[in-house]
């Protein structure tokens, strides 16, 4: 099962070294000056979807 490519968060990026097949993990990170709001990692499920929710990148010092 393939979960497909996830969209990069605004002001961030995704490391998808493991690919997009069942069991693969993707790791989110943010550019300098931003921090991750949410879980940094998601896993491809047998349903063809990524688990959880995509995090966002917020500017450092800004409240959510």
PDB file of N, CA and C in Angstrom:
ATOM      1  N   UNK A   1       0.854  -1.172   0.000  1.00  0.00           N
ATOM      2  CA  UNK A   1       0.000   0.000   0.000  1.00  0.00           C
ATOM      3  C   UNK A   1       0.893   1.226   0.000  1.00  0.00           C
ATOM      4  N   UNK A   2       0.547   2.233  -0.810  1.00  0.00           N
ATOM      5  CA  UNK A   2       1.323   3.470  -0.933  1.00  0.00           C
ATOM      6  C   UNK A   2       0.495   4.629  -0.395  1.00  0.00           C
ATOM      7  N   UNK A   3       1.076   5.419   0.496  1.00  0.00           N
ATOM      8  CA  UNK A   3       0.386   6.562   1.077  1.00  0.00           C
ATOM      9  C   UNK A   3       0.541   7.827   0.244  1.00  0.00           C
ATOM     10  N   UNK A   4       1.389   7.815  -0.736  1.00  0.00           N
ATOM     11  CA  UNK A   4       1.591   8.990  -1.578  1.00  0.00           C
ATOM     12  C   UNK A   4       2.451  10.034  -0.909  1.00  0.00           C
ATOM     13  N   UNK A   5       2.755  11.057  -1.664  1.00  0.00           N
ATOM     14  CA  UNK A   5       3.635  12.129  -1.191  1.00  0.00           C
ATOM     15  C   UNK A   5       2.815  13.151  -0.418  1.00  0.00           C
ATOM     16  N   UNK A   6       3.297  13.519   0.740  1.00  0.00           N
ATOM     17  CA  UNK A   6       2.659  14.544   1.561  1.00  0.00           C
ATOM     18  C   UNK A   6       3.160  15.916   1.122  1.00  0.00           C
ATOM     19  N   UNK A   7       2.325  16.920   1.272  1.00  0.00           N
ATOM     20  CA  UNK A   7       2.703  18.300   0.962  1.00  0.00           C
ATOM     21  C   UNK A   7       3.595  18.844   2.062  1.00  0.00           C
ATOM     22  N   UNK A   8       4.656  19.525   1.652  1.00  0.00           N
ATOM     23  CA  UNK A   8       5.535  20.142   2.652  1.00  0.00           C
ATOM     24  C   UNK A   8       4.785  21.226   3.406  1.00  0.00           C
ATOM     25  N   UNK A   9       5.063  21.371   4.709  1.00  0.00           N
ATOM     26  CA  UNK A   9       4.423  22.452   5.449  1.00  0.00           C
ATOM     27  C   UNK A   9       5.003  23.805   5.007  1.00  0.00           C
ATOM     28  N   UNK A  10       4.204  24.852   5.074  1.00  0.00           N
ATOM     29  CA  UNK A  10       4.713  26.186   4.786  1.00  0.00           C
ATOM     30  C   UNK A  10       5.835  26.486   5.769  1.00  0.00           C
ATOM     31  N   UNK A  11       6.974  26.940   5.267  1.00  0.00           N
ATOM     32  CA  UNK A  11       8.171  27.263   6.056  1.00  0.00           C
ATOM     33  C   UNK A  11       8.821  26.018   6.661  1.00  0.00           C
ATOM     34  N   UNK A  12       8.644  24.874   6.002  1.00  0.00           N
ATOM     35  CA  UNK A  12       9.252  23.641   6.478  1.00  0.00           C
ATOM     36  C   UNK A  12       9.445  22.637   5.364  1.00  0.00           C
ATOM     37  N   UNK A  13       9.812  21.426   5.751  1.00  0.00           N
ATOM     38  CA  UNK A  13      10.083  20.378   4.770  1.00  0.00           C
ATOM     39  C   UNK A  13       9.828  19.005   5.379  1.00  0.00           C
ATOM     40  N   UNK A  14       9.859  17.986   4.518  1.00  0.00           N
ATOM     41  CA  UNK A  14       9.649  16.604   4.936  1.00  0.00           C
ATOM     42  C   UNK A  14      10.839  15.764   4.500  1.00  0.00           C
ATOM     43  N   UNK A  15      11.308  14.910   5.381  1.00  0.00           N
ATOM     44  CA  UNK A  15      12.324  13.908   5.060  1.00  0.00           C
ATOM     45  C   UNK A  15      11.580  12.596   4.846  1.00  0.00           C
ATOM     46  N   UNK A  16      11.578  12.117   3.605  1.00  0.00           N
ATOM     47  CA  UNK A  16      10.861  10.879   3.273  1.00  0.00           C
ATOM     48  C   UNK A  16      11.830   9.827   2.762  1.00  0.00           C
ATOM     49  N   UNK A  17      12.965   9.686   3.437  1.00  0.00           N
ATOM     50  CA  UNK A  17      14.006   8.727   3.042  1.00  0.00           C
ATOM     51  C   UNK A  17      13.486   7.310   2.884  1.00  0.00           C
ATOM     52  N   UNK A  18      12.519   6.942   3.721  1.00  0.00           N
ATOM     53  CA  UNK A  18      12.002   5.564   3.712  1.00  0.00           C
ATOM     54  C   UNK A  18      10.979   5.327   2.606  1.00  0.00           C
ATOM     55  N   UNK A  19      10.603   6.380   1.881  1.00  0.00           N
ATOM     56  CA  UNK A  19       9.619   6.238   0.826  1.00  0.00           C
ATOM     57  C   UNK A  19       8.212   6.480   1.336  1.00  0.00           C
ATOM     58  N   UNK A  20       7.220   5.975   0.583  1.00  0.00           N
ATOM     59  CA  UNK A  20       5.817   6.233   0.917  1.00  0.00           C
ATOM     60  C   UNK A  20       4.990   4.951   0.993  1.00  0.00           C
ATOM     61  N   UNK A  21       5.661   3.815   1.106  1.00  0.00           N
ATOM     62  CA  UNK A  21       4.981   2.526   1.184  1.00  0.00           C
ATOM     63  C   UNK A  21       4.594   2.197   2.625  1.00  0.00           C
ATOM     64  N   UNK A  22       3.685   1.230   2.786  1.00  0.00           N
ATOM     65  CA  UNK A  22       3.228   0.784   4.098  1.00  0.00           C
ATOM     66  C   UNK A  22       4.401   0.604   5.061  1.00  0.00           C
ATOM     67  N   UNK A  23       4.292   1.187   6.250  1.00  0.00           N
ATOM     68  CA  UNK A  23       5.309   1.078   7.284  1.00  0.00           C
ATOM     69  C   UNK A  23       6.367   2.168   7.246  1.00  0.00           C
ATOM     70  N   UNK A  24       6.473   2.891   6.133  1.00  0.00           N
ATOM     71  CA  UNK A  24       7.474   3.957   6.023  1.00  0.00           C
ATOM     72  C   UNK A  24       7.107   5.115   6.953  1.00  0.00           C
ATOM     73  N   UNK A  25       8.131   5.833   7.391  1.00  0.00           N
ATOM     74  CA  UNK A  25       7.929   7.003   8.240  1.00  0.00           C
ATOM     75  C   UNK A  25       8.403   8.243   7.488  1.00  0.00           C
ATOM     76  N   UNK A  26       7.724   9.360   7.715  1.00  0.00           N
ATOM     77  CA  UNK A  26       8.198  10.643   7.219  1.00  0.00           C
ATOM     78  C   UNK A  26       8.421  11.536   8.429  1.00  0.00           C
ATOM     79  N   UNK A  27       9.411  12.402   8.326  1.00  0.00           N
ATOM     80  CA  UNK A  27       9.774  13.285   9.434  1.00  0.00           C
ATOM     81  C   UNK A  27       9.672  14.730   8.959  1.00  0.00           C
ATOM     82  N   UNK A  28       8.956  15.535   9.716  1.00  0.00           N
ATOM     83  CA  UNK A  28       8.762  16.952   9.405  1.00  0.00           C
ATOM     84  C   UNK A  28       9.781  17.789  10.168  1.00  0.00           C
ATOM     85  N   UNK A  29      10.208  18.894   9.549  1.00  0.00           N
ATOM     86  CA  UNK A  29      11.078  19.846  10.223  1.00  0.00           C
ATOM     87  C   UNK A  29      10.795  21.225   9.642  1.00  0.00           C
ATOM     88  N   UNK A  30      11.264  22.251  10.333  1.00  0.00           N
ATOM     89  CA  UNK A  30      10.997  23.625   9.909  1.00  0.00           C
ATOM     90  C   UNK A  30      12.294  24.343   9.568  1.00  0.00           C
ATOM     91  N   UNK A  31      12.164  25.376   8.750  1.00  0.00           N
ATOM     92  CA  UNK A  31      13.302  26.210   8.396  1.00  0.00           C
ATOM     93  C   UNK A  31      13.716  27.035   9.603  1.00  0.00           C
ATOM     94  N   UNK A  32      14.909  27.584   9.563  1.00  0.00           N
ATOM     95  CA  UNK A  32      15.428  28.429  10.628  1.00  0.00           C
ATOM     96  C   UNK A  32      14.462  29.581  10.896  1.00  0.00           C
ATOM     97  N   UNK A  33      14.199  29.815  12.164  1.00  0.00           N
ATOM     98  CA  UNK A  33      13.292  30.881  12.563  1.00  0.00           C
ATOM     99  C   UNK A  33      11.870  30.394  12.805  1.00  0.00           C
ATOM    100  N   UNK A  34      11.645  29.090  12.567  1.00  0.00           N
ATOM    101  CA  UNK A  34      10.322  28.495  12.762  1.00  0.00           C
ATOM    102  C   UNK A  34      10.445  27.260  13.627  1.00  0.00           C
ATOM    103  N   UNK A  35       9.346  26.917  14.288  1.00  0.00           N
ATOM    104  CA  UNK A  35       9.338  25.698  15.102  1.00  0.00           C
ATOM    105  C   UNK A  35       8.124  24.865  14.719  1.00  0.00           C
ATOM    106  N   UNK A  36       8.238  23.574  14.956  1.00  0.00           N
ATOM    107  CA  UNK A  36       7.177  22.636  14.598  1.00  0.00           C
ATOM    108  C   UNK A  36       6.068  22.654  15.641  1.00  0.00           C
ATOM    109  N   UNK A  37       4.831  22.741  15.182  1.00  0.00           N
ATOM    110  CA  UNK A  37       3.654  22.659  16.056  1.00  0.00           C
ATOM    111  C   UNK A  37       2.913  21.388  15.660  1.00  0.00           C
ATOM    112  N   UNK A  38       3.013  20.372  16.496  1.00  0.00           N
ATOM    113  CA  UNK A  38       2.417  19.078  16.204  1.00  0.00           C
ATOM    114  C   UNK A  38       3.469  17.983  16.256  1.00  0.00           C
ATOM    115  N   UNK A  39       3.068  16.783  15.923  1.00  0.00           N
ATOM    116  CA  UNK A  39       3.975  15.636  15.956  1.00  0.00           C
ATOM    117  C   UNK A  39       4.961  15.706  14.786  1.00  0.00           C
ATOM    118  N   UNK A  40       6.244  15.414  15.031  1.00  0.00           N
ATOM    119  CA  UNK A  40       7.249  15.524  13.981  1.00  0.00           C
ATOM    120  C   UNK A  40       7.284  14.338  13.019  1.00  0.00           C
ATOM    121  N   UNK A  41       6.574  13.271  13.336  1.00  0.00           N
ATOM    122  CA  UNK A  41       6.690  12.052  12.535  1.00  0.00           C
ATOM    123  C   UNK A  41       5.314  11.454  12.244  1.00  0.00           C
ATOM    124  N   UNK A  42       5.170  10.882  11.027  1.00  0.00           N
ATOM    125  CA  UNK A  42       3.943  10.154  10.667  1.00  0.00           C
ATOM    126  C   UNK A  42       4.350   8.858   9.987  1.00  0.00           C
ATOM    127  N   UNK A  43       3.469   7.878  10.062  1.00  0.00           N
ATOM    128  CA  UNK A  43       3.752   6.561   9.480  1.00  0.00           C
ATOM    129  C   UNK A  43       2.660   6.188   8.490  1.00  0.00           C
ATOM    130  N   UNK A  44       3.073   5.506   7.407  1.00  0.00           N
ATOM    131  CA  UNK A  44       2.136   5.041   6.390  1.00  0.00           C
ATOM    132  C   UNK A  44       1.403   3.808   6.911  1.00  0.00           C
ATOM    133  N   UNK A  45       0.082   3.891   6.923  1.00  0.00           N
ATOM    134  CA  UNK A  45      -0.754   2.806   7.417  1.00  0.00           C
ATOM    135  C   UNK A  45      -1.178   1.873   6.280  1.00  0.00           C
ATOM    136  N   UNK A  46      -1.681   0.727   6.633  1.00  0.00           N
ATOM    137  CA  UNK A  46      -2.155  -0.251   5.666  1.00  0.00           C
ATOM    138  C   UNK A  46      -3.378   0.209   4.885  1.00  0.00           C
ATOM    139  N   UNK A  47      -3.987   1.303   5.319  1.00  0.00           N
ATOM    140  CA  UNK A  47      -5.151   1.861   4.629  1.00  0.00           C
ATOM    141  C   UNK A  47      -4.753   2.782   3.475  1.00  0.00           C
ATOM    142  N   UNK A  48      -3.438   3.037   3.341  1.00  0.00           N
ATOM    143  CA  UNK A  48      -2.971   3.954   2.302  1.00  0.00           C
ATOM    144  C   UNK A  48      -3.010   5.408   2.734  1.00  0.00           C
ATOM    145  N   UNK A  49      -3.116   5.641   4.042  1.00  0.00           N
ATOM    146  CA  UNK A  49      -3.127   7.000   4.586  1.00  0.00           C
ATOM    147  C   UNK A  49      -2.021   7.149   5.611  1.00  0.00           C
ATOM    148  N   UNK A  50      -1.576   8.393   5.801  1.00  0.00           N
ATOM    149  CA  UNK A  50      -0.605   8.691   6.842  1.00  0.00           C
ATOM    150  C   UNK A  50      -1.345   8.815   8.167  1.00  0.00           C
ATOM    151  N   UNK A  51      -0.755   8.297   9.237  1.00  0.00           N
ATOM    152  CA  UNK A  51      -1.414   8.404  10.545  1.00  0.00           C
ATOM    153  C   UNK A  51      -1.357   9.841  11.063  1.00  0.00           C
ATOM    154  N   UNK A  52      -2.213  10.151  12.010  1.00  0.00           N
ATOM    155  CA  UNK A  52      -2.200  11.451  12.667  1.00  0.00           C
ATOM    156  C   UNK A  52      -2.520  12.605  11.737  1.00  0.00           C
ATOM    157  N   UNK A  53      -1.975  13.752  12.089  1.00  0.00           N
ATOM    158  CA  UNK A  53      -2.226  14.983  11.353  1.00  0.00           C
ATOM    159  C   UNK A  53      -0.910  15.657  10.999  1.00  0.00           C
ATOM    160  N   UNK A  54      -0.887  16.337   9.870  1.00  0.00           N
ATOM    161  CA  UNK A  54       0.313  17.050   9.449  1.00  0.00           C
ATOM    162  C   UNK A  54       0.568  18.229  10.392  1.00  0.00           C
ATOM    163  N   UNK A  55       1.796  18.371  10.885  1.00  0.00           N
ATOM    164  CA  UNK A  55       2.114  19.511  11.739  1.00  0.00           C
ATOM    165  C   UNK A  55       2.280  20.777  10.894  1.00  0.00           C
ATOM    166  N   UNK A  56       2.411  21.897  11.564  1.00  0.00           N
ATOM    167  CA  UNK A  56       2.669  23.164  10.891  1.00  0.00           C
ATOM    168  C   UNK A  56       3.942  23.779  11.453  1.00  0.00           C
ATOM    169  N   UNK A  57       4.478  24.750  10.738  1.00  0.00           N
ATOM    170  CA  UNK A  57       5.650  25.488  11.205  1.00  0.00           C
ATOM    171  C   UNK A  57       5.208  26.896  11.560  1.00  0.00           C
ATOM    172  N   UNK A  58       5.476  27.296  12.788  1.00  0.00           N
ATOM    173  CA  UNK A  58       5.105  28.628  13.261  1.00  0.00           C
ATOM    174  C   UNK A  58       6.371  29.411  13.583  1.00  0.00           C
ATOM    175  N   UNK A  59       6.282  30.705  13.378  1.00  0.00           N
ATOM    176  CA  UNK A  59       7.438  31.565  13.634  1.00  0.00           C
ATOM    177  C   UNK A  59       7.829  31.515  15.103  1.00  0.00           C
ATOM    178  N   UNK A  60       9.109  31.437  15.387  1.00  0.00           N
ATOM    179  CA  UNK A  60       9.583  31.435  16.777  1.00  0.00           C
ATOM    180  C   UNK A  60       9.075  32.662  17.496  1.00  0.00           C
ATOM    181  N   UNK A  61       8.604  32.465  18.720  1.00  0.00           N
ATOM    182  CA  UNK A  61       8.116  33.551  19.541  1.00  0.00           C
ATOM    183  C   UNK A  61       6.648  33.851  19.359  1.00  0.00           C
ATOM    184  N   UNK A  62       6.011  33.233  18.357  1.00  0.00           N
ATOM    185  CA  UNK A  62       4.588  33.474  18.108  1.00  0.00           C
ATOM    186  C   UNK A  62       3.774  32.399  18.815  1.00  0.00           C
ATOM    187  N   UNK A  63       2.746  32.803  19.525  1.00  0.00           N
ATOM    188  CA  UNK A  63       1.869  31.857  20.218  1.00  0.00           C
ATOM    189  C   UNK A  63       0.946  31.193  19.203  1.00  0.00           C
ATOM    190  N   UNK A  64       0.550  29.944  19.491  1.00  0.00           N
ATOM    191  CA  UNK A  64      -0.377  29.219  18.613  1.00  0.00           C
ATOM    192  C   UNK A  64      -1.781  29.734  18.784  1.00  0.00           C
TER     193      UNK A  64
END
